[in-house]
Amino acid sequence: MAAFEKTPGWLDWCAEPSRPAFRLPEGAVDAHCHVFGPGARFPYAPERKYTPCDASKEQLFALRDRLGFTRSVVVQATCHGADNTAMVDALRASGGRARGVATLRPGVSDAEVAELHAAGVRGVRFNFVKRLVDAAPLEDLRDVAERIAPYGWHAVVYFEAADLPGLRDFLLSVPVPLVVDHMGRPDVTRDPEGPAFGAFLDFLRARPDIWCKVTCPERLTAAGPPALDGERAAYRDVVPFARRVVEEFPDRVLWGTDWPHPNLTGHMPDDGLLVDFVPHIAPTAELRHRLLVANPARLYWPEAR
Ligand code: 0GY
């Protein structure tokens, strides 16, 4: 019997993704992915809002190689709470090919931050998505930001579009660079040139050190999964939003798979098709190089440049 029963309705990740038609450039980084457990070795957090299926570091590294990525950024998922051991175990096993983003509680000691830094952590995650976490007091997040600032880390922030107006002032006051997950979760049935997405673009313009992950078409699409219609069609309804961000902020965008795709109940993406989304949102080789290679290298492997 499994140590943990996954949440009913949860879809398993795609075990045999197709080979992408788009060939990733040399040095491409999957800048948003996770490891889950395995729960028998790295138990899920008691306060979690969902129980995932296991997704080990070996499986993550196998996907990386199959898709053609060189390196990965492993982001702490809420199902592991602030216990970063599974993520850190993946970083340590990666031979320098993975960096991490941790969850930290206020009052974290300098020694803990230093140890995480030595393991390859370069950021902390502030999650504001209500279905995933209980709200943390903003003072707690500020405390964490102040503790990581001396290490040159950034804060990865995950919020829903509707919550940006209420969070904007706080986020702009955070004393470290910000990286927004999944374009702030726009409603892609609306106009990418309209006021709702305009407010998000304005937020990105407000500081030169706010980055954006143009990720998760599979999560944001309202039209559903792409059909294999001869041109391996991308998630077309998400393309104008992501492309808009890439074209205005080419030096501050990142891309990743979000494997193993937590909390998807509609469809589970074929990760090969997800990679084929990239040329639709970054139409030139120069933009793709920045998105997949140069930008993540600058943020996560600056010493290698
Ligand atoms: C993502 C998205 C989700 C989950 C988490 O940490 C998490 O549990 O981030 C989601 O459910 O939208 O980026 O993995």
Short mmCIF file of C-alpha atoms and ligand atoms in Angstrom, two decimals:
data_model
loop_
_atom_site.label_atom_id
_atom_site.label_comp_id
_atom_site.label_asym_id
_atom_site.label_seq_id
_atom_site.Cartn_x
_atom_site.Cartn_y
_atom_site.Cartn_z
CA MET A 1 0.00 0.00 0.00
CA ALA A 2 1.28 3.47 -0.90
CA ALA A 3 2.44 5.62 2.00
CA PHE A 4 0.32 8.44 0.64
CA GLU A 5 -2.84 8.22 -1.44
CA LYS A 6 -2.87 10.88 -4.12
CA THR A 7 -5.76 13.33 -4.27
CA PRO A 8 -8.72 11.84 -6.18
CA GLY A 9 -8.94 13.08 -9.76
CA TRP A 10 -5.24 13.89 -9.95
CA LEU A 11 -3.73 12.98 -13.27
CA ASP A 12 -0.40 11.18 -13.46
CA TRP A 13 2.31 12.85 -15.48
CA CYS A 14 2.90 11.67 -19.03
CA ALA A 15 5.28 8.71 -18.82
CA GLU A 16 6.29 8.73 -22.48
CA PRO A 17 6.27 12.27 -23.84
CA SER A 18 6.84 12.68 -27.53
CA ARG A 19 10.11 14.07 -28.82
CA PRO A 20 9.66 17.80 -29.41
CA ALA A 21 9.69 18.91 -33.03
CA PHE A 22 11.43 22.07 -31.84
CA ARG A 23 15.07 21.39 -31.03
CA LEU A 24 16.06 23.21 -27.85
CA PRO A 25 19.23 25.34 -28.13
CA GLU A 26 22.42 24.13 -26.48
CA GLY A 27 22.38 25.03 -22.78
CA ALA A 28 18.57 25.32 -22.45
CA VAL A 29 17.24 25.45 -18.89
CA ASP A 30 13.91 24.08 -17.70
CA ALA A 31 13.36 26.97 -15.26
CA HIS A 32 10.23 25.66 -13.55
CA CYS A 33 9.85 22.04 -12.52
CA HIS A 34 9.31 20.10 -9.31
CA VAL A 35 10.11 16.88 -7.53
CA PHE A 36 7.42 15.15 -5.48
CA GLY A 37 8.80 12.83 -2.84
CA PRO A 38 8.91 9.93 -3.32
CA GLY A 39 6.61 10.17 -0.32
CA ALA A 40 8.06 7.07 1.35
CA ARG A 41 11.45 8.80 1.55
CA PHE A 42 10.44 12.47 1.66
CA PRO A 43 7.02 12.61 3.32
CA TYR A 44 4.53 15.21 2.13
CA ALA A 45 3.82 18.09 4.51
CA PRO A 46 0.96 17.68 7.00
CA GLU A 47 -0.41 21.11 6.04
CA ARG A 48 -0.52 20.33 2.28
CA LYS A 49 -3.69 21.03 0.28
CA TYR A 50 -3.18 18.10 -2.10
CA THR A 51 -1.28 14.84 -2.22
CA PRO A 52 0.55 14.39 -5.52
CA CYS A 53 1.73 11.28 -7.27
CA ASP A 54 5.42 10.66 -6.68
CA ALA A 55 7.82 12.23 -9.17
CA SER A 56 11.44 11.54 -8.31
CA LYS A 57 14.65 13.33 -9.19
CA GLU A 58 15.67 10.41 -11.41
CA GLN A 59 12.44 10.79 -13.36
CA LEU A 60 12.97 14.55 -13.60
CA PHE A 61 16.52 14.10 -14.91
CA ALA A 62 15.30 11.52 -17.44
CA LEU A 63 12.70 13.99 -18.73
CA ARG A 64 15.32 16.74 -18.90
CA ASP A 65 17.49 14.55 -21.09
CA ARG A 66 14.65 13.28 -23.26
CA LEU A 67 13.41 16.80 -24.05
CA GLY A 68 16.92 18.16 -24.62
CA PHE A 69 17.38 20.50 -21.66
CA THR A 70 20.83 20.89 -20.14
CA ARG A 71 19.84 22.17 -16.71
CA SER A 72 16.83 22.54 -14.42
CA VAL A 73 15.47 24.87 -11.76
CA VAL A 74 13.61 22.82 -9.16
CA VAL A 75 10.92 24.88 -7.46
CA GLN A 76 9.64 23.87 -4.03
CA ALA A 77 6.01 22.77 -4.33
CA THR A 78 3.46 23.46 -1.61
CA CYS A 79 2.86 19.75 -0.96
CA HIS A 80 6.30 19.69 0.70
CA GLY A 81 5.62 22.81 2.78
CA ALA A 82 8.84 24.37 4.06
CA ASP A 83 10.65 21.03 4.20
CA ASN A 84 13.05 21.49 1.31
CA THR A 85 14.85 18.14 1.65
CA ALA A 86 13.47 16.45 -1.50
CA MET A 87 14.33 19.50 -3.61
CA VAL A 88 17.79 19.83 -2.05
CA ASP A 89 18.41 16.11 -2.54
CA ALA A 90 17.71 16.62 -6.26
CA LEU A 91 20.10 19.58 -6.43
CA ARG A 92 22.88 17.63 -4.72
CA ALA A 93 22.42 14.67 -7.07
CA SER A 94 22.44 16.84 -10.19
CA GLY A 95 26.18 17.43 -10.47
CA GLY A 96 25.63 21.20 -10.64
CA ARG A 97 22.95 20.90 -13.32
CA ALA A 98 20.09 21.95 -11.06
CA ARG A 99 19.44 25.03 -8.99
CA GLY A 100 16.57 25.43 -6.57
CA VAL A 101 13.90 27.72 -5.17
CA ALA A 102 12.97 27.04 -1.53
CA THR A 103 10.12 27.77 0.84
CA LEU A 104 11.31 29.39 4.05
CA ARG A 105 9.53 30.40 7.23
CA PRO A 106 10.21 33.69 9.05
CA GLY A 107 13.05 33.48 11.52
CA VAL A 108 15.05 31.12 9.30
CA SER A 109 18.65 31.24 10.49
CA ASP A 110 21.56 32.53 8.48
CA ALA A 111 23.20 29.10 8.79
CA GLU A 112 20.15 27.46 7.14
CA VAL A 113 20.17 29.95 4.29
CA ALA A 114 23.92 29.47 3.86
CA GLU A 115 23.50 25.68 3.71
CA LEU A 116 20.74 25.96 1.11
CA HIS A 117 22.90 28.34 -0.90
CA ALA A 118 25.76 25.84 -0.86
CA ALA A 119 23.35 23.17 -2.15
CA GLY A 120 22.35 25.39 -5.08
CA VAL A 121 19.25 27.27 -3.89
CA ARG A 122 19.04 30.75 -5.39
CA GLY A 123 15.51 31.87 -4.58
CA VAL A 124 12.59 31.67 -2.20
CA ARG A 125 8.96 31.16 -3.22
CA PHE A 126 6.08 33.28 -1.98
CA ASN A 127 2.83 31.56 -2.87
CA PHE A 128 -0.38 33.61 -2.70
CA VAL A 129 -2.69 31.13 -4.44
CA LYS A 130 -5.45 30.47 -1.92
CA ARG A 131 -6.22 26.91 -3.02
CA LEU A 132 -2.57 25.98 -2.40
CA VAL A 133 -1.63 27.63 0.89
CA ASP A 134 -3.03 29.40 3.94
CA ALA A 135 -2.20 33.08 3.64
CA ALA A 136 1.08 34.07 5.29
CA PRO A 137 1.32 37.49 6.96
CA LEU A 138 3.13 39.88 4.66
CA GLU A 139 5.51 40.80 7.50
CA ASP A 140 6.62 37.15 7.56
CA LEU A 141 7.44 37.30 3.86
CA ARG A 142 9.32 40.55 4.31
CA ASP A 143 11.34 38.95 7.10
CA VAL A 144 12.31 36.09 4.78
CA ALA A 145 13.16 38.51 1.95
CA GLU A 146 15.47 40.46 4.23
CA ARG A 147 17.26 37.26 5.30
CA ILE A 148 17.91 36.09 1.74
CA ALA A 149 18.87 39.49 0.30
CA PRO A 150 22.55 39.23 1.33
CA TYR A 151 22.83 36.00 -0.71
CA GLY A 152 21.68 37.65 -3.94
CA TRP A 153 18.58 35.45 -4.10
CA HIS A 154 15.26 36.45 -5.66
CA ALA A 155 11.63 35.78 -4.71
CA VAL A 156 9.48 33.69 -7.02
CA VAL A 157 5.91 34.91 -6.58
CA TYR A 158 2.79 32.99 -7.53
CA PHE A 159 -0.56 34.77 -7.54
CA GLU A 160 -3.86 34.85 -9.43
CA ALA A 161 -4.54 37.85 -11.71
CA ALA A 162 -7.42 39.00 -9.50
CA ASP A 163 -5.08 39.32 -6.51
CA LEU A 164 -2.45 41.51 -8.16
CA PRO A 165 -4.08 44.88 -7.30
CA GLY A 166 -4.08 43.99 -3.59
CA LEU A 167 -0.53 42.63 -3.65
CA ARG A 168 1.09 45.17 -5.96
CA ASP A 169 2.34 47.65 -3.36
CA PHE A 170 3.72 44.92 -1.14
CA LEU A 171 5.45 43.15 -4.02
CA LEU A 172 7.02 46.36 -5.27
CA SER A 173 8.45 46.92 -1.79
CA VAL A 174 10.14 43.50 -1.55
CA PRO A 175 13.90 44.17 -1.38
CA VAL A 176 15.00 41.41 -3.79
CA PRO A 177 14.33 40.75 -7.49
CA LEU A 178 10.97 39.13 -8.26
CA VAL A 179 10.13 36.31 -10.66
CA VAL A 180 6.41 35.96 -11.43
CA ASP A 181 5.09 32.46 -12.03
CA HIS A 182 2.92 31.74 -15.06
CA MET A 183 2.40 35.38 -16.15
CA GLY A 184 0.33 36.07 -13.05
CA ARG A 185 -2.32 33.65 -14.30
CA PRO A 186 -4.21 35.76 -16.86
CA ASP A 187 -7.72 34.93 -18.02
CA VAL A 188 -6.84 34.04 -21.61
CA THR A 189 -10.41 34.44 -22.82
CA ARG A 190 -9.86 38.20 -22.43
CA ASP A 191 -8.02 40.59 -24.71
CA PRO A 192 -4.22 40.42 -24.32
CA GLU A 193 -4.23 44.15 -25.15
CA GLY A 194 -7.02 44.88 -22.63
CA PRO A 195 -6.90 46.42 -19.15
CA ALA A 196 -6.58 43.22 -17.13
CA PHE A 197 -3.39 42.00 -18.80
CA GLY A 198 -2.36 45.65 -19.16
CA ALA A 199 -2.28 45.91 -15.36
CA PHE A 200 0.10 42.95 -15.28
CA LEU A 201 2.36 44.45 -17.94
CA ASP A 202 2.38 47.71 -15.96
CA PHE A 203 3.49 45.76 -12.92
CA LEU A 204 6.40 44.30 -14.90
CA ARG A 205 7.32 47.82 -16.03
CA ALA A 206 7.33 49.15 -12.46
CA ARG A 207 10.79 47.76 -11.62
CA PRO A 208 13.58 46.64 -13.94
CA ASP A 209 14.25 43.54 -11.82
CA ILE A 210 10.85 41.86 -12.14
CA TRP A 211 11.09 38.74 -14.26
CA CYS A 212 8.28 36.65 -15.70
CA LYS A 213 7.86 32.95 -16.42
CA VAL A 214 5.91 32.64 -19.66
CA THR A 215 4.90 29.17 -18.57
CA CYS A 216 1.93 26.88 -18.10
CA PRO A 217 -0.14 27.11 -21.26
CA GLU A 218 -1.61 23.78 -20.19
CA ARG A 219 -2.87 25.42 -17.00
CA LEU A 220 -4.00 28.71 -18.53
CA THR A 221 -5.68 27.47 -21.70
CA ALA A 222 -9.43 27.73 -21.95
CA ALA A 223 -9.50 25.97 -25.31
CA GLY A 224 -7.97 22.72 -24.09
CA PRO A 225 -5.02 20.66 -25.23
CA PRO A 226 -3.42 21.13 -28.62
CA ALA A 227 -4.36 18.77 -31.39
CA LEU A 228 -1.72 16.99 -33.36
CA ASP A 229 -2.94 18.60 -36.56
CA GLY A 230 0.15 18.37 -38.66
CA GLU A 231 1.95 21.41 -37.26
CA ARG A 232 1.92 20.20 -33.64
CA ALA A 233 -0.28 23.17 -32.81
CA ALA A 234 0.54 25.05 -29.62
CA TYR A 235 -1.89 26.13 -26.95
CA ARG A 236 -3.04 28.88 -29.30
CA ASP A 237 -5.20 30.89 -26.88
CA VAL A 238 -2.22 31.40 -24.54
CA VAL A 239 0.26 32.36 -27.28
CA PRO A 240 -0.64 36.09 -27.61
CA PHE A 241 -0.18 36.64 -23.87
CA ALA A 242 3.18 34.93 -23.63
CA ARG A 243 4.45 36.43 -26.87
CA ARG A 244 3.47 39.92 -25.71
CA VAL A 245 5.63 39.49 -22.59
CA VAL A 246 8.57 37.95 -24.45
CA GLU A 247 8.61 40.76 -27.01
CA GLU A 248 8.48 43.60 -24.45
CA PHE A 249 10.75 42.03 -21.81
CA PRO A 250 13.11 39.74 -23.75
CA ASP A 251 15.80 39.88 -21.06
CA ARG A 252 13.50 39.10 -18.15
CA VAL A 253 11.59 36.03 -19.29
CA LEU A 254 12.06 32.38 -18.37
CA TRP A 255 10.44 29.18 -19.54
CA GLY A 256 9.93 25.78 -17.96
CA THR A 257 7.80 22.69 -18.22
CA ASP A 258 6.14 22.74 -14.75
CA TRP A 259 6.62 18.95 -14.76
CA PRO A 260 5.01 16.95 -13.15
CA HIS A 261 2.14 19.42 -13.51
CA PRO A 262 0.51 19.55 -10.07
CA ASN A 263 -3.25 19.74 -9.72
CA LEU A 264 -4.22 19.18 -13.31
CA THR A 265 -7.53 17.41 -13.61
CA GLY A 266 -8.57 18.40 -17.14
CA HIS A 267 -5.77 17.11 -19.31
CA MET A 268 -2.18 16.11 -18.69
CA PRO A 269 0.17 17.65 -21.23
CA ASP A 270 2.58 15.75 -23.38
CA ASP A 271 5.82 17.51 -22.39
CA GLY A 272 7.15 17.19 -25.93
CA LEU A 273 4.19 19.23 -27.20
CA LEU A 274 4.77 21.76 -24.44
CA VAL A 275 8.29 22.36 -25.71
CA ASP A 276 6.76 22.96 -29.12
CA PHE A 277 4.90 25.94 -27.59
CA VAL A 278 8.20 27.84 -27.33
CA PRO A 279 8.75 28.88 -30.97
CA HIS A 280 5.20 30.29 -31.05
CA ILE A 281 5.93 32.68 -28.18
CA ALA A 282 9.57 33.43 -29.06
CA PRO A 283 9.55 33.59 -32.84
CA THR A 284 13.25 34.29 -33.48
CA ALA A 285 16.36 32.30 -32.59
CA GLU A 286 17.67 35.33 -30.72
CA LEU A 287 14.54 35.54 -28.50
CA ARG A 288 14.63 31.80 -27.90
CA HIS A 289 18.26 31.94 -26.86
CA ARG A 290 17.53 34.65 -24.31
CA LEU A 291 14.44 32.89 -22.99
CA LEU A 292 15.92 29.42 -22.69
CA VAL A 293 19.67 29.93 -22.21
CA ALA A 294 20.96 33.44 -21.45
CA ASN A 295 18.28 34.63 -19.03
CA PRO A 296 18.17 31.58 -16.75
CA ALA A 297 21.98 31.41 -16.81
CA ARG A 298 22.15 35.03 -15.63
CA LEU A 299 19.70 34.40 -12.79
CA TYR A 300 20.77 30.92 -11.64
CA TRP A 301 24.36 30.31 -12.86
CA PRO A 302 25.85 33.82 -12.96
CA GLU A 303 29.28 32.51 -11.95
CA ALA A 304 29.48 30.39 -15.12
CA ARG A 305 29.24 33.37 -17.47
C1 0GY B 1 2.90 25.12 -10.18
C2 0GY B 1 1.46 25.28 -10.03
C3 0GY B 1 0.66 24.80 -9.05
C4 0GY B 1 1.10 24.21 -7.83
C5 0GY B 1 2.14 24.61 -7.09
O1 0GY B 1 3.56 24.51 -5.30
C6 0GY B 1 2.52 24.08 -5.79
O2 0GY B 1 1.80 23.25 -5.23
O3 0GY B 1 2.92 25.59 -7.53
C7 0GY B 1 -0.80 24.94 -9.23
O4 0GY B 1 -1.55 24.12 -8.66
O5 0GY B 1 -1.23 25.86 -9.95
O6 0GY B 1 3.60 26.05 -10.56
O7 0GY B 1 3.40 24.05 -9.91
#
